[in-house]
Amino acid sequence: MKLAEEFHRIRQHTVQLCNRLETEDYGLQPVSFVSPAKWHLAHTTWFFETFILKPHLLGYKPYNDQFHFFYNSYYEALGARTLRAERGQLSRPTVREIYDYRSHVDEQMQRWFELADTTEFEDLVILGFQHEQQHQELLITDLKYALSLNPLFPAVLDIAEQEKISSVEGFVHIPEGMYEIGFEGDGFCFDNELGRHKVFLPEFSIDANLVTAGQYQSFVEAGGYESPEHWHQEGWEWVKNNHISHPLYWHYTEDSWKIYTLNGLKPLELNAPLAHVSWYEAAAFASWSCKRLPTEFEWEVASPLLGFGSRWEWTGSAYLPYPGYKKLPGALGEYNGKFMVNQMVLRGASVATPEGHSRATYRNFFHADMRWQFTGIRLAE
Amino acid sequence: MKLAEEFHRIRQHTVQLCNRLETEDYGLQPVSFVSPAKWHLAHTTWFFETFILKPHLLGYKPYNDQFHFFYNSYYEALGARTLRAERGQLSRPTVREIYDYRSHVDEQMQRWFELADTTEFEDLVILGFQHEQQHQELLITDLKYALSLNPLFPAVLDIAEQEKISSVEGFVHIPEGMYEIGFEGDGFCFDNELGRHKVFLPEFSIDANLVTAGQYQSFVEAGGYESPEHWHQEGWEWVKNNHISHPLYWHYTEDSWKIYTLNGLKPLELNAPLAHVSWYEAAAFASWSCKRLPTEFEWEVASPLLGFGSRWEWTGSAYLPYPGYKKLPGALGEYNGKFMVNQMVLRGASVATPEGHSRATYRNFFHADMRWQFTGIRLAE
Amino acid sequence: MKLAEEFHRIRQHTVQLCNRLETEDYGLQPVSFVSPAKWHLAHTTWFFETFILKPHLLGYKPYNDQFHFFYNSYYEALGARTLRAERGQLSRPTVREIYDYRSHVDEQMQRWFELADTTEFEDLVILGFQHEQQHQELLITDLKYALSLNPLFPAVLDIAEQEKISSVEGFVHIPEGMYEIGFEGDGFCFDNELGRHKVFLPEFSIDANLVTAGQYQSFVEAGGYESPEHWHQEGWEWVKNNHISHPLYWHYTEDSWKIYTLNGLKPLELNAPLAHVSWYEAAAFASWSCKRLPTEFEWEVASPLLGFGSRWEWTGSAYLPYPGYKKLPGALGEYNGKFMVNQMVLRGASVATPEGHSRATYRNFFHADMRWQFTGIRLAE
Amino acid sequence: MKLAEEFHRIRQHTVQLCNRLETEDYGLQPVSFVSPAKWHLAHTTWFFETFILKPHLLGYKPYNDQFHFFYNSYYEALGARTLRAERGQLSRPTVREIYDYRSHVDEQMQRWFELADTTEFEDLVILGFQHEQQHQELLITDLKYALSLNPLFPAVLDIAEQEKISSVEGFVHIPEGMYEIGFEGDGFCFDNELGRHKVFLPEFSIDANLVTAGQYQSFVEAGGYESPEHWHQEGWEWVKNNHISHPLYWHYTEDSWKIYTLNGLKPLELNAPLAHVSWYEAAAFASWSCKRLPTEFEWEVASPLLGFGSRWEWTGSAYLPYPGYKKLPGALGEYNGKFMVNQMVLRGASVATPEGHSRATYRNFFHADMRWQFTGIRLAE
């Protein structure tokens, strides 16, 4: 029954994240890459209903036939679905109805744990856990983005966004050599971590600490956003077209920098790790610092020597398949593989990542202009 | 105290329109020309606070300083405001808080009615009534648009959208002559109706009835949307670029036409007046019928002989100032005049128009591609 | 043979307008509303081939079957055609080939004038003349727009763009009364001028002179483009979205205003009539001057008392059909009628209008944001 | 004097490529990523003037001060320049004037070769050669794109676009091992090839032949463009948004596939290597074939065993810096480094590549949706 308990724990955590939300907050979708909180609540439920209850619980009837259309995310193999950009336009089903849907699926899952021989589906259930945890993080970062646009700067969640870096160590040196990259062992991992393989790395050094808000502020104040010198061409166009002049959520008011956090507008803590920069900004800052971003391989090799866990760290690696990469069979084959172009790898974890969700081989990925996640910078040379 | 009673009656009516809404419904803004229900509730309240309470109630303090930023609509003279397209992204203030704001302003208005000599401000208060009534209609039509995008086709209001036309009369003939156009008399009118002036009209005939859904269905089925012959060039581009093939809210399912109403999806009533067509469609249908749209002057002259009140009727007249048109002084000068270009005049009223709000000289106006109002067609020749 | 001579004269004039062009100049199409010079040369030729030679010259074979696709402008009834926006991408047929096409059609027209009984087609031939004259004006204004984007400011044509206004008269007063509007008589007119009809006008005054560049410069320097006060809402959005701060072709360099003319960059002549303003600018300037634009009816009634001919004058009238308006039969029915929405009427003529082409009843029309024609302002009150 | 001769040879070749062009062909720019032929002629000349003559030929005066503004491509460090998208709008300087500019710079370069001690600048001159050769290829492919939009399908150049593949060998096997990647030796290479470094590769097989048009036709006919199964998500969106259903330049007419070549429209040669596919198409085809694209490292290691030279071959590698990558100093530092994000590497050369220009370590790069180059596919597994 350990699986059932874990199921209960993870499902509850999602609900707890929402306990200071107003009904109105659940529906916001200010841009298409942000999903409403209510959609996350329903979609994670749909995942268990679609991949466990429907195929594997004898006699299970879909809770509501229309929900499949509403809450499928991007699985082409599973048929038509609400356009991503229109998720925020659906006032019905209501928040209340979605919580009812959650309760129903939770009960049926409970029944399934009790009645069925779940051994053969354990991997699938755990994938559901991991999936829900990924949406817990998205729920937090999507909410932050949506609420940040409100001049009232609402406070709905208290997480350690600006915890100071205590460590004072400098760069760690790693010798040239042949290293093994990718997941190995018993626990869970995603398909994109598999295919453990040898990689030869020249020697390198990597900073034991993340870049702080204060260090980045120096770049801002040195005119970093005003000259193309350190930017990739696309980065510079992004800066100019979007009138970017500082990280996301920074506000300069009353002669000092503030930052919007999920707990409201706060003074910018200079000794805390920088957050909410795009890859373009990370790369420009690294160039200005006469350093570079580590590759994802360097990062993975050095990871035992690094503290990590408060920021997703942009690497210099594009998101591509490992040698021998194989997609999962069926609709779940769309989980990771089809995104392997034009995205950059991030390693680590963030203050919004559920405990135990990430690991040293975990490969997160976003487009180079995205910065609504808790993204940060670590330098290498 | 008659003014106070009327105030109470009109303010209550706005609230009553919302009594079947879920909290989530109040926030929808699927396109920028549609405002959320909660915004209408707050903006009409802001209007009384801004133009009556702040300048004329001694010692009145704004309910909330930020609300001015949130709920100013388009008055440039009154300073910065929320971008129109972003009204739907504001989960806070909540629906509950907006109702509290309404109550507060209603109480203070009550106090003002009791304490102040309101005689000199009667026109301003009545403008506030008319303004709120205009937003009552927008609230209805904006809700209809927003909910129509939900595959659940929610039912939230029962108004007589598809009442059959009983009359069987044909065209009414009006002789050539000099006629007087524009408002005259004691009651309220908008500035754009003033400047009563003589207009010479050639003889004309005008249909005593509105075009029905059934008549328009014939146009649809005769391939009206498939050939450019009867369309203005811009109309034809609008048809092609937006893949238009029928009036808004029509759905062809299970071998028959349905129509989305605020009371849910219903069979299309062929004998009811057509609704939700753009000016482009109205003009193309008129040409296909070997007729034309009446001018706004013809309409006004013939109006005593016409039943009207269920559809806003597109005319062949562009929305332009009457001779000697004068804007109101101050910020209210922006009420009408600045919109007098690239819009077409509609006359009449609709099933969504509050009783007593419209009159024969009333000039409504929309862009030629707009059709989310209850717009219909009357033919002339 | 008078018709044949007129044909020759008009066709030659088109060619003469191009005599200082380089081959490269003929192909420019910087925006979709501007057509390349070579397209004008070919399209006017196509008009005679399509409407005269093909149907009425016995045994005539199309010069080149593909030219119909290339040089049809907007006649839906005549089949598929090159997209307007792509006219500038066609390096072939070359300029030389288009001149050959012109010669061929001119010769065949000559043959037709000699052999055929042209009496019955005289109206059609004259429509062809008028059509070619309209394109002569477009050829000039399109060239000006295209070459104005070149930092070399090429000079290709010397027309009296900045001739000073000598007259010193003020406003002319016209009494209230019933007037006749529209074309009457023997000569040519377009279908949109027909339906001469009575219009009753209140008394009004109209300026005997056009607004000068100097008067408009005062508006610019008084911050006319920096405050929304005098603008229509759409006009103000146009100003902000397009960063407009002065009329088209004005350049402020070396401490003074210059203007790009077809004869190169010149100092702005303050006593010359203003040119190249949009309707939005015209209306804002009129409001700032505490005046208004005349209606097209006022203009026509006053026209015998006005000098006109150097600028197309924006009126306060929307472009709509006169009572009893009838389209021409067949494809030529698309000549005017299908444009009668969302455009404003201009009266008069411009320095680019061929002599004898315009008249007091002539109705030109453009969208309110267009200003690449020689458009000017006359005030009324 | 060998450098001078090579200069002459390369400069002449650029001109020869244009010998069947009409003056009008030189100016076409149908989309912003395509530059006009005349721009290539001028920009390559500007390169020698800017980097050799101005700094290193004593007393040299710029041919025309404005040309710097016109013909700088993307060097931010060198100041303002014509917007890329507007290169096609400049009828002046004319083609004749640009050829005069070329002659002038060629003469001055000749003088410089004769007078100066060029030893120290040899690398710079050779970079100019390589640069001109890159533009020779762009000139060909840009012309092809621009002329392909003309329904007359002009023929202007005869290159071996559809030469059949004679070889019948299958896949070549390469054992796992440590390999050296990157340029080494005496000749010229770009900065992005430097930093020769060790890479460990697992064993792999690679096709000795390129994918043919016939093989790809099978994919088309098997519905390859109609189902998302084998596509990356961005690739599938690209297919749907752009209505893609076959490679660029393919036309299905009269019951068979044709292909537009620079020598006109021709029957599709099924045994010739496929050309003009995007990376998205390459990756989807590979997946459909149960294979994959080789990495750029695999390609480089296997290259001695492969015939190559007719198509740029998409690899599975993103365009990123090699370990220890260093930009050139000064403005030339912008040559390659700033493009290292969101592009994919292509290896090999194409029928449009000047002889001797490419080599096994050459790294070409384009965005995943680009296909106007002669891009092809080689499979690996």
Coordinates of N, CA and C in Angstrom, one line a residue, chain C residues 5-160:
Chain C
E5 N -6.9 60.2 -81.5 CA -5.8 61.2 -81.1 C -5.7 61.3 -79.6
E6 N -6.9 61.3 -79.0 CA -6.9 61.5 -77.5 C -6.3 60.2 -76.9
F7 N -6.6 59.1 -77.4 CA -6.0 57.8 -77.0 C -4.4 58.0 -77.0
H8 N -3.9 58.4 -78.2 CA -2.5 58.5 -78.4 C -1.9 59.5 -77.4
R9 N -2.6 60.6 -77.2 CA -2.1 61.7 -76.3 C -1.9 61.2 -74.8
I10 N -3.0 60.5 -74.4 CA -3.0 60.0 -73.0 C -2.0 58.9 -72.8
R11 N -1.9 58.0 -73.8 CA -1.0 56.9 -73.6 C 0.5 57.4 -73.6
Q12 N 0.7 58.4 -74.4 CA 2.1 59.0 -74.5 C 2.4 59.6 -73.2
H13 N 1.4 60.3 -72.6 CA 1.7 61.0 -71.3 C 2.2 60.0 -70.2
T14 N 1.6 58.9 -70.1 CA 2.0 57.9 -69.2 C 3.5 57.5 -69.3
V15 N 3.9 57.4 -70.6 CA 5.3 57.0 -70.9 C 6.2 58.2 -70.5
Q16 N 5.8 59.4 -70.8 CA 6.6 60.6 -70.6 C 6.9 60.7 -69.1
L17 N 5.9 60.4 -68.3 CA 6.1 60.5 -66.8 C 7.3 59.7 -66.3
C18 N 7.7 58.7 -67.1 CA 8.7 57.7 -66.7 C 10.1 58.1 -67.3
N19 N 10.2 59.1 -68.0 CA 11.4 59.3 -68.8 C 12.7 59.5 -68.1
R20 N 12.6 59.8 -66.8 CA 13.9 59.9 -66.0 C 14.1 58.7 -65.1
L21 N 13.3 57.7 -65.2 CA 13.4 56.5 -64.4 C 14.6 55.6 -64.8
E22 N 15.2 55.0 -63.9 CA 16.1 53.9 -64.1 C 15.3 52.6 -64.2
T23 N 15.8 51.6 -64.9 CA 15.1 50.3 -65.0 C 14.7 49.8 -63.6
E24 N 15.6 50.0 -62.6 CA 15.4 49.5 -61.3 C 14.2 50.1 -60.6
D25 N 14.0 51.4 -60.9 CA 12.9 52.2 -60.3 C 11.5 51.6 -60.6
Y26 N 11.4 51.0 -61.8 CA 10.1 50.5 -62.2 C 9.5 49.4 -61.4
G27 N 10.3 48.7 -60.6 CA 9.8 47.5 -59.9 C 9.5 47.6 -58.4
L28 N 9.7 48.8 -57.9 CA 9.6 49.0 -56.4 C 8.2 48.9 -55.9
Q29 N 8.0 48.1 -54.9 CA 6.7 48.0 -54.2 C 6.9 47.9 -52.7
P30 N 7.2 49.0 -52.0 CA 7.6 48.9 -50.6 C 6.5 48.5 -49.7
V31 N 5.2 48.8 -50.0 CA 4.1 48.4 -49.2 C 3.0 48.0 -50.2
S32 N 2.0 47.2 -49.7 CA 1.1 46.6 -50.6 C 0.2 47.6 -51.3
F33 N -0.1 48.8 -50.7 CA -1.0 49.7 -51.3 C -0.3 50.5 -52.4
V34 N 1.0 50.3 -52.6 CA 1.8 51.0 -53.6 C 2.1 50.0 -54.7
S35 N 1.8 50.3 -56.0 CA 2.2 49.4 -57.0 C 3.4 49.8 -57.8
P36 N 4.1 48.9 -58.4 CA 5.3 49.2 -59.1 C 4.9 50.0 -60.4
A37 N 5.8 50.9 -60.8 CA 5.6 51.7 -62.0 C 5.3 50.7 -63.2
K38 N 6.1 49.7 -63.3 CA 5.9 48.8 -64.4 C 4.5 48.1 -64.4
W39 N 4.0 47.9 -63.2 CA 2.7 47.3 -63.1 C 1.6 48.3 -63.6
H40 N 1.8 49.6 -63.3 CA 0.8 50.6 -63.8 C 0.9 50.6 -65.4
L41 N 2.1 50.6 -65.9 CA 2.2 50.6 -67.4 C 1.5 49.4 -68.0
A42 N 1.6 48.3 -67.4 CA 1.0 47.1 -68.0 C -0.5 47.0 -67.7
H43 N -0.9 47.3 -66.5 CA -2.3 47.2 -66.1 C -3.2 48.1 -67.0
T44 N -2.7 49.3 -67.2 CA -3.6 50.2 -68.1 C -3.7 49.7 -69.5
T45 N -2.6 49.0 -69.9 CA -2.6 48.4 -71.2 C -3.6 47.2 -71.2
W46 N -3.5 46.4 -70.2 CA -4.4 45.3 -70.0 C -5.9 45.7 -70.1
F47 N -6.1 46.9 -69.5 CA -7.5 47.4 -69.5 C -8.1 47.5 -70.9
F48 N -7.3 48.1 -71.8 CA -7.8 48.3 -73.2 C -7.8 46.9 -73.9
E49 N -6.9 46.1 -73.6 CA -6.9 44.8 -74.2 C -8.1 44.0 -73.8
T50 N -8.4 44.0 -72.5 CA -9.5 43.2 -71.9 C -10.9 43.7 -72.3
F51 N -11.0 45.0 -72.2 CA -12.4 45.6 -72.4 C -12.7 46.0 -73.8
I52 N -11.7 46.2 -74.6 CA -11.9 46.7 -76.0 C -11.4 45.6 -77.0
L53 N -10.1 45.3 -77.0 CA -9.6 44.5 -78.1 C -10.2 43.0 -78.0
K54 N -10.1 42.4 -76.9 CA -10.6 41.0 -76.8 C -12.0 40.9 -77.3
P55 N -13.0 41.7 -76.7 CA -14.4 41.5 -77.1 C -14.7 42.1 -78.4
H56 N -14.0 43.2 -78.8 CA -14.5 44.0 -79.9 C -13.7 44.1 -81.2
L57 N -12.4 43.6 -81.1 CA -11.6 43.6 -82.4 C -11.6 42.2 -82.9
L58 N -12.2 42.0 -84.1 CA -12.4 40.7 -84.7 C -11.0 40.0 -84.9
G59 N -10.9 38.8 -84.4 CA -9.7 38.0 -84.6 C -8.5 38.4 -83.7
Y60 N -8.8 39.3 -82.7 CA -7.7 39.7 -81.9 C -7.3 38.5 -81.0
K61 N -6.0 38.2 -80.9 CA -5.5 37.2 -80.0 C -4.7 37.9 -78.9
P62 N -4.9 37.4 -77.6 CA -4.2 38.0 -76.5 C -2.7 38.0 -76.8
Y63 N -2.1 39.1 -76.4 CA -0.7 39.3 -76.6 C 0.1 38.2 -75.9
N64 N -0.3 37.9 -74.7 CA 0.3 36.8 -73.9 C -0.7 36.3 -72.9
D65 N -1.0 35.1 -72.9 CA -2.1 34.5 -72.1 C -1.8 34.8 -70.6
Q66 N -0.5 34.8 -70.2 CA -0.2 34.9 -68.8 C -0.4 36.3 -68.3
F67 N -0.4 37.3 -69.2 CA -0.5 38.7 -68.7 C -1.8 39.0 -68.0
H68 N -2.9 38.3 -68.4 CA -4.2 38.5 -67.7 C -4.0 38.2 -66.2
F69 N -3.3 37.2 -65.9 CA -3.1 36.8 -64.5 C -2.2 37.9 -63.8
F70 N -1.3 38.4 -64.5 CA -0.3 39.4 -63.9 C -1.0 40.7 -63.7
Y71 N -1.9 41.2 -64.7 CA -2.2 42.6 -64.7 C -3.7 42.9 -64.4
N72 N -4.5 41.9 -64.1 CA -5.8 42.2 -63.6 C -5.6 42.8 -62.2
S73 N -6.3 43.9 -61.8 CA -6.1 44.5 -60.6 C -6.9 43.9 -59.5
Y74 N -8.2 44.1 -59.6 CA -9.1 43.7 -58.5 C -10.4 43.1 -59.0
Y75 N -10.5 42.8 -60.2 CA -11.8 42.4 -60.8 C -12.1 40.9 -60.5
E76 N -12.8 40.7 -59.4 CA -13.1 39.3 -59.0 C -13.8 38.5 -60.1
A77 N -14.7 39.2 -60.9 CA -15.4 38.6 -61.9 C -14.5 38.1 -63.1
L78 N -13.3 38.6 -63.1 CA -12.4 38.2 -64.2 C -11.4 37.2 -63.8
G79 N -11.6 36.6 -62.7 CA -10.8 35.4 -62.3 C -9.5 35.7 -61.5
A80 N -8.7 34.6 -61.4 CA -7.5 34.7 -60.5 C -6.5 35.7 -61.0
R81 N -5.7 36.2 -60.0 CA -4.8 37.3 -60.4 C -3.6 37.3 -59.3
T82 N -2.5 37.9 -59.7 CA -1.4 38.1 -58.8 C -1.9 38.8 -57.5
L83 N -1.5 38.3 -56.4 CA -1.8 39.0 -55.2 C -1.2 40.4 -55.2
R84 N -2.0 41.4 -54.8 CA -1.6 42.8 -54.8 C -0.2 43.0 -54.2
A85 N 0.0 42.3 -53.0 CA 1.2 42.6 -52.3 C 2.4 42.0 -53.0
E86 N 2.2 41.2 -54.0 CA 3.4 40.5 -54.7 C 3.7 41.1 -56.0
R87 N 3.1 42.2 -56.4 CA 3.4 42.8 -57.7 C 4.8 43.2 -57.8
G88 N 5.4 43.5 -56.7 CA 6.8 44.0 -56.7 C 7.8 42.9 -56.8
Q89 N 7.4 41.6 -56.8 CA 8.3 40.5 -56.8 C 8.5 39.9 -58.2
L90 N 7.9 40.5 -59.2 CA 8.0 40.0 -60.5 C 9.0 40.7 -61.4
S91 N 10.2 40.2 -61.4 CA 11.2 40.8 -62.3 C 10.9 40.6 -63.8
R92 N 10.2 39.5 -64.1 CA 9.8 39.3 -65.4 C 8.2 39.3 -65.4
P93 N 7.6 39.7 -66.5 CA 8.1 40.4 -67.6 C 8.9 41.6 -67.3
T94 N 9.9 41.9 -68.1 CA 10.8 43.0 -67.8 C 10.2 44.3 -68.3
V95 N 10.8 45.4 -67.9 CA 10.3 46.7 -68.3 C 10.3 46.8 -69.9
R96 N 11.3 46.3 -70.5 CA 11.3 46.3 -72.0 C 10.1 45.5 -72.5
E97 N 9.9 44.4 -71.9 CA 8.7 43.5 -72.4 C 7.4 44.2 -72.2
I98 N 7.3 45.0 -71.1 CA 6.1 45.7 -70.9 C 5.9 46.9 -71.9
Y99 N 7.0 47.5 -72.2 CA 6.9 48.6 -73.2 C 6.5 47.9 -74.6
D100 N 7.0 46.8 -74.9 CA 6.6 46.1 -76.1 C 5.1 45.8 -76.1
Y101 N 4.6 45.4 -74.9 CA 3.2 45.0 -74.8 C 2.4 46.3 -75.0
R102 N 2.8 47.4 -74.4 CA 2.1 48.7 -74.7 C 2.1 49.0 -76.2
S103 N 3.2 48.9 -76.8 CA 3.3 49.2 -78.3 C 2.3 48.3 -79.1
H104 N 2.3 47.1 -78.7 CA 1.4 46.2 -79.4 C 0.0 46.6 -79.3
V105 N -0.4 46.8 -78.0 CA -1.8 47.1 -77.8 C -2.1 48.5 -78.4
D106 N -1.2 49.4 -78.3 CA -1.4 50.7 -79.0 C -1.7 50.6 -80.5
E107 N -0.9 49.7 -81.1 CA -1.0 49.5 -82.6 C -2.4 48.9 -82.9
Q108 N -2.7 47.9 -82.1 CA -4.0 47.2 -82.3 C -5.2 48.1 -82.0
M109 N -5.0 49.0 -81.0 CA -6.1 50.0 -80.8 C -6.2 50.9 -82.0
Q110 N -5.1 51.3 -82.5 CA -5.1 52.1 -83.7 C -5.8 51.5 -84.9
R111 N -5.5 50.2 -85.1 CA -6.2 49.4 -86.1 C -7.7 49.4 -85.8
W112 N -8.0 49.2 -84.5 CA -9.5 49.2 -84.2 C -10.2 50.5 -84.4
F113 N -9.5 51.6 -84.1 CA -10.0 52.9 -84.3 C -10.3 53.1 -85.8
E114 N -9.3 52.5 -86.6 CA -9.5 52.7 -88.1 C -10.5 51.8 -88.7
L115 N -10.6 50.6 -88.2 CA -11.5 49.6 -88.9 C -12.9 49.6 -88.3
A116 N -13.0 49.8 -87.0 CA -14.3 49.5 -86.4 C -15.2 50.7 -86.3
D117 N -16.5 50.5 -86.2 CA -17.4 51.5 -85.8 C -17.4 51.7 -84.3
T118 N -16.7 52.7 -83.9 CA -16.4 52.8 -82.4 C -17.5 53.6 -81.7
T119 N -18.5 54.1 -82.4 CA -19.5 54.9 -81.8 C -20.1 54.3 -80.5
E120 N -20.5 53.1 -80.7 CA -21.2 52.4 -79.6 C -20.3 52.2 -78.4
F121 N -19.0 52.2 -78.6 CA -18.0 51.9 -77.5 C -17.3 53.1 -77.0
E122 N -17.8 54.3 -77.5 CA -17.1 55.5 -77.1 C -17.0 55.7 -75.6
D123 N -18.1 55.4 -74.9 CA -18.1 55.5 -73.4 C -17.1 54.6 -72.8
L124 N -16.9 53.4 -73.3 CA -16.0 52.5 -72.8 C -14.6 52.9 -73.0
V125 N -14.3 53.4 -74.2 CA -13.0 54.0 -74.5 C -12.6 55.1 -73.6
I126 N -13.6 56.0 -73.4 CA -13.4 57.1 -72.5 C -13.1 56.7 -71.1
L127 N -13.9 55.6 -70.7 CA -13.6 55.1 -69.3 C -12.1 54.6 -69.3
G128 N -11.7 54.0 -70.4 CA -10.3 53.6 -70.4 C -9.3 54.8 -70.3
F129 N -9.7 55.9 -70.9 CA -8.8 57.1 -70.7 C -8.8 57.6 -69.3
Q130 N -10.0 57.6 -68.7 CA -10.1 58.1 -67.3 C -9.3 57.2 -66.4
H131 N -9.4 55.9 -66.7 CA -8.7 54.9 -65.9 C -7.2 55.1 -66.0
E132 N -6.8 55.3 -67.2 CA -5.3 55.5 -67.4 C -4.9 56.8 -66.7
Q133 N -5.7 57.8 -66.7 CA -5.4 59.0 -66.0 C -5.3 58.8 -64.5
Q134 N -6.2 58.0 -64.0 CA -6.1 57.7 -62.6 C -4.8 57.0 -62.2
H135 N -4.4 56.1 -63.1 CA -3.2 55.4 -62.9 C -1.9 56.3 -63.1
Q136 N -2.1 57.4 -63.9 CA -1.0 58.3 -64.1 C -0.7 59.0 -62.7
E137 N -1.8 59.3 -62.0 CA -1.6 60.0 -60.7 C -1.1 59.0 -59.7
L138 N -1.6 57.8 -59.7 CA -1.1 56.7 -58.8 C 0.4 56.4 -59.1
L139 N 0.7 56.4 -60.4 CA 2.1 56.1 -60.8 C 3.0 57.2 -60.2
I140 N 2.6 58.4 -60.2 CA 3.4 59.5 -59.6 C 3.5 59.4 -58.1
T141 N 2.4 59.1 -57.5 CA 2.4 59.1 -56.0 C 3.0 57.8 -55.5
D142 N 2.9 56.7 -56.2 CA 3.5 55.5 -55.8 C 5.0 55.6 -55.9
L143 N 5.5 56.2 -57.0 CA 6.9 56.4 -57.2 C 7.5 57.3 -56.1
K144 N 6.7 58.3 -55.8 CA 7.2 59.2 -54.7 C 7.4 58.5 -53.4
Y145 N 6.4 57.6 -53.1 CA 6.5 56.9 -51.9 C 7.7 55.9 -51.9
A146 N 7.8 55.2 -53.0 CA 8.9 54.2 -53.1 C 10.3 54.8 -53.0
L147 N 10.4 55.9 -53.8 CA 11.8 56.6 -53.8 C 12.1 57.3 -52.5
S148 N 11.0 57.8 -51.8 CA 11.2 58.5 -50.6 C 12.0 57.7 -49.5
L149 N 11.9 56.4 -49.7 CA 12.5 55.5 -48.7 C 14.0 55.3 -48.9
N150 N 14.5 55.8 -50.1 CA 15.9 55.7 -50.4 C 16.7 56.9 -49.8
P151 N 17.7 56.6 -49.0 CA 18.4 57.7 -48.4 C 19.1 58.7 -49.4
L152 N 19.1 58.2 -50.7 CA 19.7 59.1 -51.7 C 18.7 60.2 -52.2
F153 N 17.4 60.0 -51.8 CA 16.4 61.0 -52.3 C 16.4 61.3 -53.8
P154 N 16.2 60.3 -54.6 CA 16.4 60.5 -56.0 C 15.4 61.5 -56.6
A155 N 15.8 62.2 -57.6 CA 14.9 63.2 -58.3 C 14.6 62.6 -59.7
V156 N 13.3 62.5 -59.9 CA 12.8 61.8 -61.2 C 11.8 62.6 -61.9
L157 N 11.2 63.6 -61.3 CA 10.1 64.3 -62.0 C 10.0 65.7 -61.4
D158 N 9.7 66.7 -62.2 CA 9.6 68.0 -61.6 C 8.2 68.5 -61.8
I159 N 7.4 68.4 -60.7 CA 6.0 69.0 -60.8 C 5.9 70.0 -59.7
A160 N 5.0 70.9 -59.8 CA 4.9 72.1 -58.9 C 4.4 71.8 -57.6

